mmCIF file of C-alpha atoms in Angstrom:
data_model
loop_
_atom_site.group_PDB
_atom_site.id
_atom_site.type_symbol
_atom_site.label_atom_id
_atom_site.label_comp_id
_atom_site.label_asym_id
_atom_site.label_seq_id
_atom_site.Cartn_x
_atom_site.Cartn_y
_atom_site.Cartn_z
ATOM 1 C CA MET N 329 0.000 0.000 0.000
ATOM 2 C CA LYS N 330 1.322 3.459 -0.936
ATOM 3 C CA PRO N 331 2.455 5.703 1.965
ATOM 4 C CA ASP N 332 -0.080 8.443 1.072
ATOM 5 C CA ILE N 333 -2.927 5.912 1.166
ATOM 6 C CA VAL N 334 -1.706 4.582 4.519
ATOM 7 C CA LEU N 335 -1.688 8.167 5.831
ATOM 8 C CA LEU N 336 -5.226 8.705 4.506
ATOM 9 C CA VAL N 337 -6.459 5.525 6.216
ATOM 10 C CA ILE N 338 -4.862 6.658 9.503
ATOM 11 C CA THR N 339 -6.447 10.117 9.139
ATOM 12 C CA VAL N 340 -9.924 8.710 8.474
ATOM 13 C CA LEU N 341 -9.603 6.263 11.374
ATOM 14 C CA VAL N 342 -8.581 9.086 13.717
ATOM 15 C CA ALA N 343 -11.552 11.147 12.449
ATOM 16 C CA LEU N 344 -13.965 8.285 13.108
ATOM 17 C CA THR N 345 -12.366 7.768 16.529
ATOM 18 C CA PHE N 346 -13.131 11.408 17.289
ATOM 19 C CA ASP N 347 -16.691 10.848 16.065
ATOM 20 C CA PHE N 348 -17.014 7.844 18.368
ATOM 21 C CA LEU N 349 -15.691 9.915 21.279
ATOM 22 C CA ASN N 350 -18.090 12.698 20.303
ATOM 23 C CA GLY N 351 -20.980 10.292 20.786
ATOM 24 C CA PHE N 352 -19.377 8.894 23.937
ATOM 25 C CA HIS N 353 -18.732 12.366 25.372
ATOM 26 C CA ASP N 354 -22.058 13.866 24.262
ATOM 27 C CA ALA N 355 -24.250 10.842 25.028
ATOM 28 C CA ALA N 356 -25.370 12.775 28.086
ATOM 29 C CA ASN N 357 -26.909 15.428 25.852
ATOM 30 C CA SER N 358 -29.293 12.865 24.401
ATOM 31 C CA ILE N 359 -30.104 10.713 27.405
ATOM 32 C CA ALA N 360 -29.411 12.614 30.623
ATOM 33 C CA THR N 361 -32.924 13.933 31.060
ATOM 34 C CA VAL N 362 -34.687 10.700 30.099
ATOM 35 C CA VAL N 363 -32.458 8.762 32.537
ATOM 36 C CA SER N 364 -32.680 11.265 35.380
ATOM 37 C CA THR N 365 -36.486 11.248 35.195
ATOM 38 C CA ARG N 366 -36.395 7.419 35.186
ATOM 39 C CA VAL N 367 -38.479 7.188 32.026
ATOM 40 C CA LEU N 368 -35.905 4.756 30.621
ATOM 41 C CA SER N 369 -33.172 2.713 32.218
ATOM 42 C CA PRO N 370 -29.632 3.737 31.214
ATOM 43 C CA LYS N 371 -29.239 0.686 28.973
ATOM 44 C CA LEU N 372 -32.483 1.274 27.083
ATOM 45 C CA ALA N 373 -31.794 5.002 26.879
ATOM 46 C CA VAL N 374 -28.455 4.572 25.113
ATOM 47 C CA VAL N 375 -29.972 2.137 22.605
ATOM 48 C CA TRP N 376 -32.805 4.605 21.951
ATOM 49 C CA ALA N 377 -30.411 7.525 21.495
ATOM 50 C CA ALA N 378 -27.904 5.575 19.375
ATOM 51 C CA PHE N 379 -30.661 4.403 17.014
ATOM 52 C CA PHE N 380 -31.848 7.944 16.323
ATOM 53 C CA ASN N 381 -28.260 9.216 16.028
ATOM 54 C CA PHE N 382 -27.904 6.793 13.108
ATOM 55 C CA VAL N 383 -31.333 7.484 11.576
ATOM 56 C CA ALA N 384 -30.341 11.159 11.300
ATOM 57 C CA ALA N 385 -28.135 10.130 8.349
ATOM 58 C CA PHE N 386 -31.288 9.857 6.237
ATOM 59 C CA VAL N 387 -33.043 12.964 7.563
ATOM 60 C CA PHE N 388 -30.593 15.878 7.418
ATOM 61 C CA GLY N 389 -28.458 17.133 4.572
ATOM 62 C CA THR N 390 -24.774 18.026 4.738
ATOM 63 C CA ALA N 391 -24.917 21.818 5.179
ATOM 64 C CA VAL N 392 -23.039 21.742 8.492
ATOM 65 C CA ALA N 393 -20.400 19.413 7.028
ATOM 66 C CA LYS N 394 -19.782 21.858 4.171
ATOM 67 C CA THR N 395 -19.198 24.663 6.672
ATOM 68 C CA ILE N 396 -16.701 22.558 8.652
ATOM 69 C CA GLY N 397 -14.994 21.030 5.602
ATOM 70 C CA SER N 398 -14.392 24.118 3.499
ATOM 71 C CA GLY N 399 -15.905 27.209 5.113
ATOM 72 C CA MET N 400 -13.705 27.854 8.153
ATOM 73 C CA ILE N 401 -10.080 27.222 7.104
ATOM 74 C CA ARG N 402 -8.499 27.827 3.708
ATOM 75 C CA ILE N 403 -8.411 24.413 2.070
ATOM 76 C CA GLU N 404 -5.046 24.974 0.381
ATOM 77 C CA VAL N 405 -3.239 24.726 3.740
ATOM 78 C CA VAL N 406 -5.062 21.581 4.837
ATOM 79 C CA THR N 407 -2.921 18.452 4.678
ATOM 80 C CA GLN N 408 -3.382 15.018 6.201
ATOM 81 C CA TYR N 409 -1.039 16.087 8.997
ATOM 82 C CA VAL N 410 -3.101 19.194 9.740
ATOM 83 C CA VAL N 411 -6.234 17.043 9.980
ATOM 84 C CA ILE N 412 -4.543 14.511 12.280
ATOM 85 C CA ALA N 413 -3.121 17.232 14.567
ATOM 86 C CA GLY N 414 -6.497 18.979 14.658
ATOM 87 C CA LEU N 415 -8.276 15.774 15.588
ATOM 88 C CA LEU N 416 -5.706 14.982 18.282
ATOM 89 C CA GLY N 417 -6.293 18.399 19.851
ATOM 90 C CA ALA N 418 -10.037 17.798 19.925
ATOM 91 C CA ILE N 419 -9.713 14.240 21.228
ATOM 92 C CA VAL N 420 -7.358 15.217 24.080
ATOM 93 C CA TRP N 421 -9.685 18.031 25.205
ATOM 94 C CA ASP N 422 -12.735 15.739 24.958
ATOM 95 C CA LEU N 423 -11.062 13.095 27.106
ATOM 96 C CA LEU N 424 -9.936 15.624 29.707
ATOM 97 C CA THR N 425 -13.383 17.186 30.053
ATOM 98 C CA TRP N 426 -14.988 13.728 30.121
ATOM 99 C CA TRP N 427 -12.689 12.843 33.013
ATOM 100 C CA TRP N 428 -13.596 16.069 34.784
ATOM 101 C CA GLY N 429 -17.313 15.424 34.158
ATOM 102 C CA LEU N 430 -17.772 18.676 32.225
ATOM 103 C CA PRO N 431 -20.275 18.759 29.327
ATOM 104 C CA THR N 432 -18.162 20.804 26.909
ATOM 105 C CA SER N 433 -18.580 20.982 23.157
ATOM 106 C CA SER N 434 -16.893 18.326 21.032
ATOM 107 C CA SER N 435 -17.828 20.444 18.020
ATOM 108 C CA HIS N 436 -15.985 23.512 19.233
ATOM 109 C CA ALA N 437 -13.046 21.334 20.280
ATOM 110 C CA LEU N 438 -12.861 20.078 16.693
ATOM 111 C CA MET N 439 -13.031 23.587 15.245
ATOM 112 C CA GLY N 440 -10.380 24.838 17.651
ATOM 113 C CA GLY N 441 -8.190 21.835 16.903
ATOM 114 C CA MET N 442 -8.341 22.310 13.141
ATOM 115 C CA ALA N 443 -7.699 26.047 13.436
ATOM 116 C CA GLY N 444 -4.693 25.571 15.743
ATOM 117 C CA ALA N 445 -3.052 23.026 13.450
ATOM 118 C CA ALA N 446 -3.687 25.095 10.309
ATOM 119 C CA ILE N 447 -2.334 28.278 11.910
ATOM 120 C CA MET N 448 0.790 26.453 13.098
ATOM 121 C CA ARG N 449 1.440 25.041 9.624
ATOM 122 C CA ALA N 450 0.913 28.355 7.814
ATOM 123 C CA GLY N 451 2.528 30.501 10.499
ATOM 124 C CA THR N 452 -0.239 33.090 10.140
ATOM 125 C CA PHE N 453 -3.842 33.695 11.173
ATOM 126 C CA ASP N 454 -4.712 34.497 7.546
ATOM 127 C CA VAL N 455 -5.672 30.845 7.011
ATOM 128 C CA ILE N 456 -8.833 31.454 9.032
ATOM 129 C CA ILE N 457 -11.928 32.297 6.955
ATOM 130 C CA SER N 458 -13.553 34.954 9.091
ATOM 131 C CA ALA N 459 -16.988 34.687 7.473
ATOM 132 C CA GLY N 460 -17.201 31.001 8.366
ATOM 133 C CA TRP N 461 -16.404 31.701 12.013
ATOM 134 C CA TYR N 462 -18.795 34.600 12.610
ATOM 135 C CA LYS N 463 -22.000 32.582 12.720
ATOM 136 C CA THR N 464 -20.337 29.791 14.691
ATOM 137 C CA LEU N 465 -18.995 32.141 17.353
ATOM 138 C CA ILE N 466 -22.278 34.041 17.505
ATOM 139 C CA PHE N 467 -24.183 30.805 18.043
ATOM 140 C CA ILE N 468 -21.933 29.841 20.963
ATOM 141 C CA VAL N 469 -24.073 32.449 22.730
ATOM 142 C CA VAL N 470 -27.283 32.206 20.692
ATOM 143 C CA ALA N 471 -27.791 28.412 20.797
ATOM 144 C CA PRO N 472 -27.933 28.046 24.612
ATOM 145 C CA ILE N 473 -30.064 31.201 24.854
ATOM 146 C CA MET N 474 -32.466 29.751 22.273
ATOM 147 C CA GLY N 475 -32.601 26.523 24.279
ATOM 148 C CA LEU N 476 -33.100 28.466 27.525
ATOM 149 C CA ILE N 477 -35.905 30.653 26.167
ATOM 150 C CA LEU N 478 -37.720 27.769 24.463
ATOM 151 C CA GLY N 479 -37.358 25.558 27.542
ATOM 152 C CA PHE N 480 -38.706 28.335 29.766
ATOM 153 C CA VAL N 481 -41.610 29.097 27.378
ATOM 154 C CA PHE N 482 -42.593 25.423 26.959
ATOM 155 C CA MET N 483 -42.465 24.754 30.681
ATOM 156 C CA THR N 484 -44.479 27.891 31.483
ATOM 157 C CA ALA N 485 -47.071 26.965 28.827
ATOM 158 C CA VAL N 486 -47.415 23.451 30.237
ATOM 159 C CA PHE N 487 -47.913 24.836 33.768
ATOM 160 C CA TRP N 488 -50.596 27.217 32.506
ATOM 161 C CA ILE N 489 -52.441 24.732 30.279
ATOM 162 C CA LEU N 490 -52.375 21.831 32.759
ATOM 163 C CA GLN N 491 -52.647 23.760 36.025
ATOM 164 C CA ASN N 492 -55.882 22.009 37.030
ATOM 165 C CA LYS N 493 -54.790 18.483 36.128
ATOM 166 C CA PRO N 494 -53.706 15.991 38.808
ATOM 167 C CA PRO N 495 -49.879 15.813 39.065
ATOM 168 C CA ARG N 496 -49.936 12.017 38.801
ATOM 169 C CA ARG N 497 -51.789 12.167 35.490
ATOM 170 C CA ILE N 498 -49.415 14.831 34.123
ATOM 171 C CA ASP N 499 -46.464 12.682 35.130
ATOM 172 C CA ALA N 500 -47.957 9.648 33.365
ATOM 173 C CA TRP N 501 -48.565 11.617 30.154
ATOM 174 C CA PHE N 502 -45.109 13.112 29.984
ATOM 175 C CA ARG N 503 -43.321 9.878 30.771
ATOM 176 C CA LYS N 504 -44.657 8.683 27.408
ATOM 177 C CA LEU N 505 -44.137 11.980 25.607
ATOM 178 C CA GLN N 506 -40.538 12.114 26.781
ATOM 179 C CA LEU N 507 -39.759 9.094 24.628
ATOM 180 C CA LEU N 508 -40.643 11.227 21.607
ATOM 181 C CA SER N 509 -38.712 14.280 22.800
ATOM 182 C CA ALA N 510 -35.626 12.146 23.569
ATOM 183 C CA ALA N 511 -35.850 10.630 20.075
ATOM 184 C CA ALA N 512 -36.152 14.087 18.501
ATOM 185 C CA TYR N 513 -33.179 15.405 20.435
ATOM 186 C CA SER N 514 -31.049 12.376 19.522
ATOM 187 C CA LEU N 515 -32.031 12.923 15.893
ATOM 188 C CA GLY N 516 -30.849 16.541 16.118
ATOM 189 C CA HIS N 517 -27.682 15.472 17.935
ATOM 190 C CA GLY N 518 -26.763 12.990 15.200
ATOM 191 C CA GLY N 519 -27.765 15.390 12.435
ATOM 192 C CA ASN N 520 -25.573 18.195 13.751
ATOM 193 C CA ASP N 521 -22.554 16.486 15.322
ATOM 194 C CA ALA N 522 -21.941 13.649 12.854
ATOM 195 C CA GLN N 523 -21.789 16.185 10.048
ATOM 196 C CA LYS N 524 -18.735 17.805 11.594
ATOM 197 C CA THR N 525 -16.763 14.584 11.212
ATOM 198 C CA MET N 526 -18.092 14.234 7.667
ATOM 199 C CA GLY N 527 -16.548 17.590 6.820
ATOM 200 C CA ILE N 528 -13.190 16.516 8.263
ATOM 201 C CA VAL N 529 -13.197 13.184 6.395
ATOM 202 C CA ALA N 530 -14.063 15.008 3.165
ATOM 203 C CA SER N 531 -11.146 17.399 3.792
ATOM 204 C CA ALA N 532 -8.826 14.405 4.237
ATOM 205 C CA LEU N 533 -10.014 12.915 0.936
ATOM 206 C CA PHE N 534 -9.405 16.270 -0.746
ATOM 207 C CA SER N 535 -5.880 16.415 0.697
ATOM 208 C CA ALA N 536 -5.244 12.944 -0.740
ATOM 209 C CA ASN N 537 -6.505 14.138 -4.161
ATOM 210 C CA LEU N 538 -9.377 11.659 -4.152
ATOM 211 C CA ILE N 539 -11.983 14.396 -4.515
ATOM 212 C CA SER N 540 -11.688 17.782 -6.201
ATOM 213 C CA ALA N 541 -12.146 21.219 -4.634
ATOM 214 C CA ALA N 542 -15.526 21.463 -6.394
ATOM 215 C CA GLU N 543 -16.606 18.079 -5.007
ATOM 216 C CA LEU N 544 -15.433 19.068 -1.529
ATOM 217 C CA LYS N 545 -17.861 21.998 -1.641
ATOM 218 C CA SER N 546 -20.721 19.993 -3.154
ATOM 219 C CA THR N 547 -21.585 16.285 -2.963
ATOM 220 C CA TRP N 548 -18.163 14.621 -2.326
ATOM 221 C CA GLY N 549 -18.512 12.591 -5.532
ATOM 222 C CA HIS N 550 -18.550 8.795 -5.152
ATOM 223 C CA TYR N 551 -17.708 9.120 -1.459
ATOM 224 C CA HIS N 552 -20.977 10.869 -0.520
ATOM 225 C CA TRP N 553 -22.798 7.979 1.158
ATOM 226 C CA PRO N 554 -19.734 6.155 2.523
ATOM 227 C CA ILE N 555 -18.758 9.348 4.395
ATOM 228 C CA ILE N 556 -22.290 9.891 5.743
ATOM 229 C CA LEU N 557 -22.865 6.295 6.871
ATOM 230 C CA ALA N 558 -19.401 5.921 8.432
ATOM 231 C CA ALA N 559 -19.805 9.113 10.472
ATOM 232 C CA HIS N 560 -23.286 8.242 11.727
ATOM 233 C CA THR N 561 -22.269 4.691 12.587
ATOM 234 C CA ALA N 562 -19.310 5.944 14.625
ATOM 235 C CA ILE N 563 -21.321 8.522 16.587
ATOM 236 C CA ALA N 564 -24.124 6.024 17.223
ATOM 237 C CA LEU N 565 -21.643 3.482 18.626
ATOM 238 C CA GLY N 566 -20.101 6.192 20.788
ATOM 239 C CA THR N 567 -23.514 7.094 22.166
ATOM 240 C CA TYR N 568 -24.232 3.432 22.855
ATOM 241 C CA PHE N 569 -21.119 3.174 25.018
ATOM 242 C CA GLY N 570 -21.914 6.624 26.513
ATOM 243 C CA GLY N 571 -20.206 8.668 29.198
ATOM 244 C CA TRP N 572 -21.987 8.314 32.541
ATOM 245 C CA ARG N 573 -19.931 10.953 34.349
ATOM 246 C CA ILE N 574 -21.487 13.660 32.200
ATOM 247 C CA VAL N 575 -24.945 12.074 32.353
ATOM 248 C CA HIS N 576 -24.848 12.697 36.100
ATOM 249 C CA THR N 577 -23.858 16.358 35.666
ATOM 250 C CA MET N 578 -26.464 17.078 32.993
ATOM 251 C CA GLY N 579 -29.286 15.036 34.467
ATOM 252 C CA SER N 580 -29.185 15.917 38.127
ATOM 253 C CA ARG N 581 -26.499 18.383 39.164
ATOM 254 C CA ILE N 582 -27.716 21.442 37.196
ATOM 255 C CA THR N 583 -31.349 21.090 38.308
ATOM 256 C CA LYS N 584 -33.722 18.305 39.301
ATOM 257 C CA LEU N 585 -36.012 17.242 36.483
ATOM 258 C CA LYS N 586 -39.378 15.513 36.281
ATOM 259 C CA PRO N 587 -40.729 13.965 33.054
ATOM 260 C CA VAL N 588 -42.571 17.176 32.120
ATOM 261 C CA GLY N 589 -39.333 19.159 32.528
ATOM 262 C CA GLY N 590 -37.340 16.591 30.596
ATOM 263 C CA PHE N 591 -39.861 16.749 27.746
ATOM 264 C CA CYS N 592 -39.737 20.561 27.587
ATOM 265 C CA ALA N 593 -35.923 20.659 27.703
ATOM 266 C CA GLU N 594 -35.472 18.005 25.018
ATOM 267 C CA THR N 595 -38.110 19.554 22.760
ATOM 268 C CA ALA N 596 -36.518 22.991 23.088
ATOM 269 C CA GLY N 597 -33.102 21.518 22.300
ATOM 270 C CA ALA N 598 -34.381 19.498 19.349
ATOM 271 C CA ILE N 599 -36.055 22.517 17.718
ATOM 272 C CA THR N 600 -32.847 24.526 18.052
ATOM 273 C CA LEU N 601 -30.737 21.732 16.549
ATOM 274 C CA PHE N 602 -33.140 21.081 13.659
ATOM 275 C CA ALA N 603 -33.130 24.763 12.698
ATOM 276 C CA THR N 604 -29.355 25.209 12.891
ATOM 277 C CA ALA N 605 -28.619 21.950 11.038
ATOM 278 C CA LYS N 606 -30.809 23.048 8.145
ATOM 279 C CA ALA N 607 -29.129 26.463 8.132
ATOM 280 C CA GLY N 608 -25.648 24.888 8.066
ATOM 281 C CA ILE N 609 -24.613 26.402 11.409
ATOM 282 C CA PRO N 610 -22.333 24.092 13.474
ATOM 283 C CA VAL N 611 -23.678 24.621 16.986
ATOM 284 C CA SER N 612 -22.906 22.789 20.189
ATOM 285 C CA THR N 613 -25.472 20.197 21.215
ATOM 286 C CA THR N 614 -24.021 20.457 24.715
ATOM 287 C CA HIS N 615 -24.576 24.207 24.940
ATOM 288 C CA THR N 616 -28.086 23.836 23.544
ATOM 289 C CA ILE N 617 -29.391 21.221 25.978
ATOM 290 C CA THR N 618 -27.665 22.871 28.939
ATOM 291 C CA GLY N 619 -29.452 26.134 28.158
ATOM 292 C CA ALA N 620 -32.757 24.288 27.812
ATOM 293 C CA ILE N 621 -32.320 22.525 31.165
ATOM 294 C CA VAL N 622 -31.495 25.835 32.858
ATOM 295 C CA GLY N 623 -34.589 27.415 31.270
ATOM 296 C CA VAL N 624 -36.816 24.637 32.577
ATOM 297 C CA GLY N 625 -35.288 24.823 36.049
ATOM 298 C CA ALA N 626 -35.716 28.606 36.174
ATOM 299 C CA THR N 627 -39.522 28.301 35.855
ATOM 300 C CA HIS N 628 -39.662 26.950 39.411
ATOM 301 C CA ARG N 629 -37.367 29.545 40.933
ATOM 302 C CA LEU N 630 -33.912 30.825 40.116
ATOM 303 C CA SER N 631 -32.506 28.985 43.113
ATOM 304 C CA ALA N 632 -33.635 25.692 41.525
ATOM 305 C CA VAL N 633 -30.697 26.051 39.147
ATOM 306 C CA ARG N 634 -27.326 25.226 40.659
ATOM 307 C CA TRP N 635 -25.549 28.260 39.306
ATOM 308 C CA GLY N 636 -22.167 27.178 40.641
ATOM 309 C CA ILE N 637 -22.223 24.088 38.418
ATOM 310 C CA ALA N 638 -23.626 26.089 35.496
ATOM 311 C CA THR N 639 -20.868 28.721 35.859
ATOM 312 C CA ARG N 640 -18.174 26.018 35.882
ATOM 313 C CA ILE N 641 -19.633 24.607 32.674
ATOM 314 C CA VAL N 642 -19.671 28.033 30.986
ATOM 315 C CA TRP N 643 -15.990 28.573 31.830
ATOM 316 C CA ALA N 644 -15.227 25.191 30.236
ATOM 317 C CA TRP N 645 -17.100 26.355 27.122
ATOM 318 C CA ILE N 646 -15.013 29.543 26.923
ATOM 319 C CA PHE N 647 -11.722 27.637 27.129
ATOM 320 C CA THR N 648 -12.673 24.848 24.701
ATOM 321 C CA ILE N 649 -11.653 26.440 21.381
ATOM 322 C CA PRO N 650 -8.332 27.981 22.548
ATOM 323 C CA ALA N 651 -7.422 24.892 24.612
ATOM 324 C CA ALA N 652 -8.031 22.499 21.708
ATOM 325 C CA ALA N 653 -6.178 24.880 19.364
ATOM 326 C CA PHE N 654 -3.178 24.927 21.704
ATOM 327 C CA VAL N 655 -3.045 21.125 21.978
ATOM 328 C CA SER N 656 -3.378 20.657 18.209
ATOM 329 C CA GLY N 657 -0.689 23.294 17.592
ATOM 330 C CA VAL N 658 1.697 21.410 19.869
ATOM 331 C CA ALA N 659 0.737 18.136 18.144
ATOM 332 C CA PHE N 660 1.512 19.636 14.728
ATOM 333 C CA VAL N 661 4.920 20.890 15.921
ATOM 334 C CA VAL N 662 5.745 17.356 17.115
ATOM 335 C CA ILE N 663 4.561 15.892 13.801
ATOM 336 C CA ARG N 664 6.716 18.379 11.872
ATOM 337 C CA LEU N 665 9.770 17.477 13.948
ATOM 338 C CA ILE N 666 9.256 13.851 12.870
ATOM 339 C CA HIS N 667 8.217 14.694 9.329
ATOM 340 C CA PRO N 668 9.600 18.108 8.236
ATOM 341 C CA GLY N 669 7.451 18.103 5.083
ATOM 342 C CA ALA N 670 4.206 18.088 7.068
#
């Protein structure tokens, strides 16, 4: 096998490993509320979430993948080594925050990782496509606020509409409805997050001259469905083997949830993810569901939200992109020491 093909295989495998870890790290986003409300057992919840992560392959397009693959970094500086270093930066940050139990964004870790490696290779910030970053950076703030507002509005509406209904009956209704909201959120999770790995894999194929610049920005030629199915399979498997440390943080440490609250939070998050996926905006599923959970908790009273935990999470969000960029930059320097032509 030719050395460039071996390098491509390694790059794609590292990308799919990141995708698996994305599902593993972000499994909590899909199942924390449905587990914490005891609507499903952890084992059934991960199967439910993983299934809809995969089904998303046939529901959403590839608009987010196009943004990640060719809209944020100038493609002429992207090599296999840049992709590998970028992925390593994202993977290291994901593993660290998983260990710390912090629900940070795998998506932003990936973007930071790719940017750090590309900047280190080019030696200049000019490789960054500003227009591609504006909407992403704006939605770091907008996505959780959308989730928060929608979660608050849905929860308030449910309180108002069902104020005269017996609590036991409401609980019974929403235990069933939460199955649908969990499925919808998992669909949005797969549709948004798997696409980010698709964009990276497509970039690797472009670097190996297997697809053209035009194909990179359009349908990826003959590799269209293999890229989509591989990415969704990897994220679904990652979700299946999910990260329980973060499930605990998301499901019980921010605020206590009942089935009605879980339904409202998941529905708010799903609507946000559906809209941004269609618009091609790579948002954080973690930020979105965290905002929705806070919005639901705030309908009871502001003290129902554990703001100390929420503040710690926000600080982790702020550091994600620069931290992943730093790690990937260091990784690229090491790679270049071994292979000066990188």
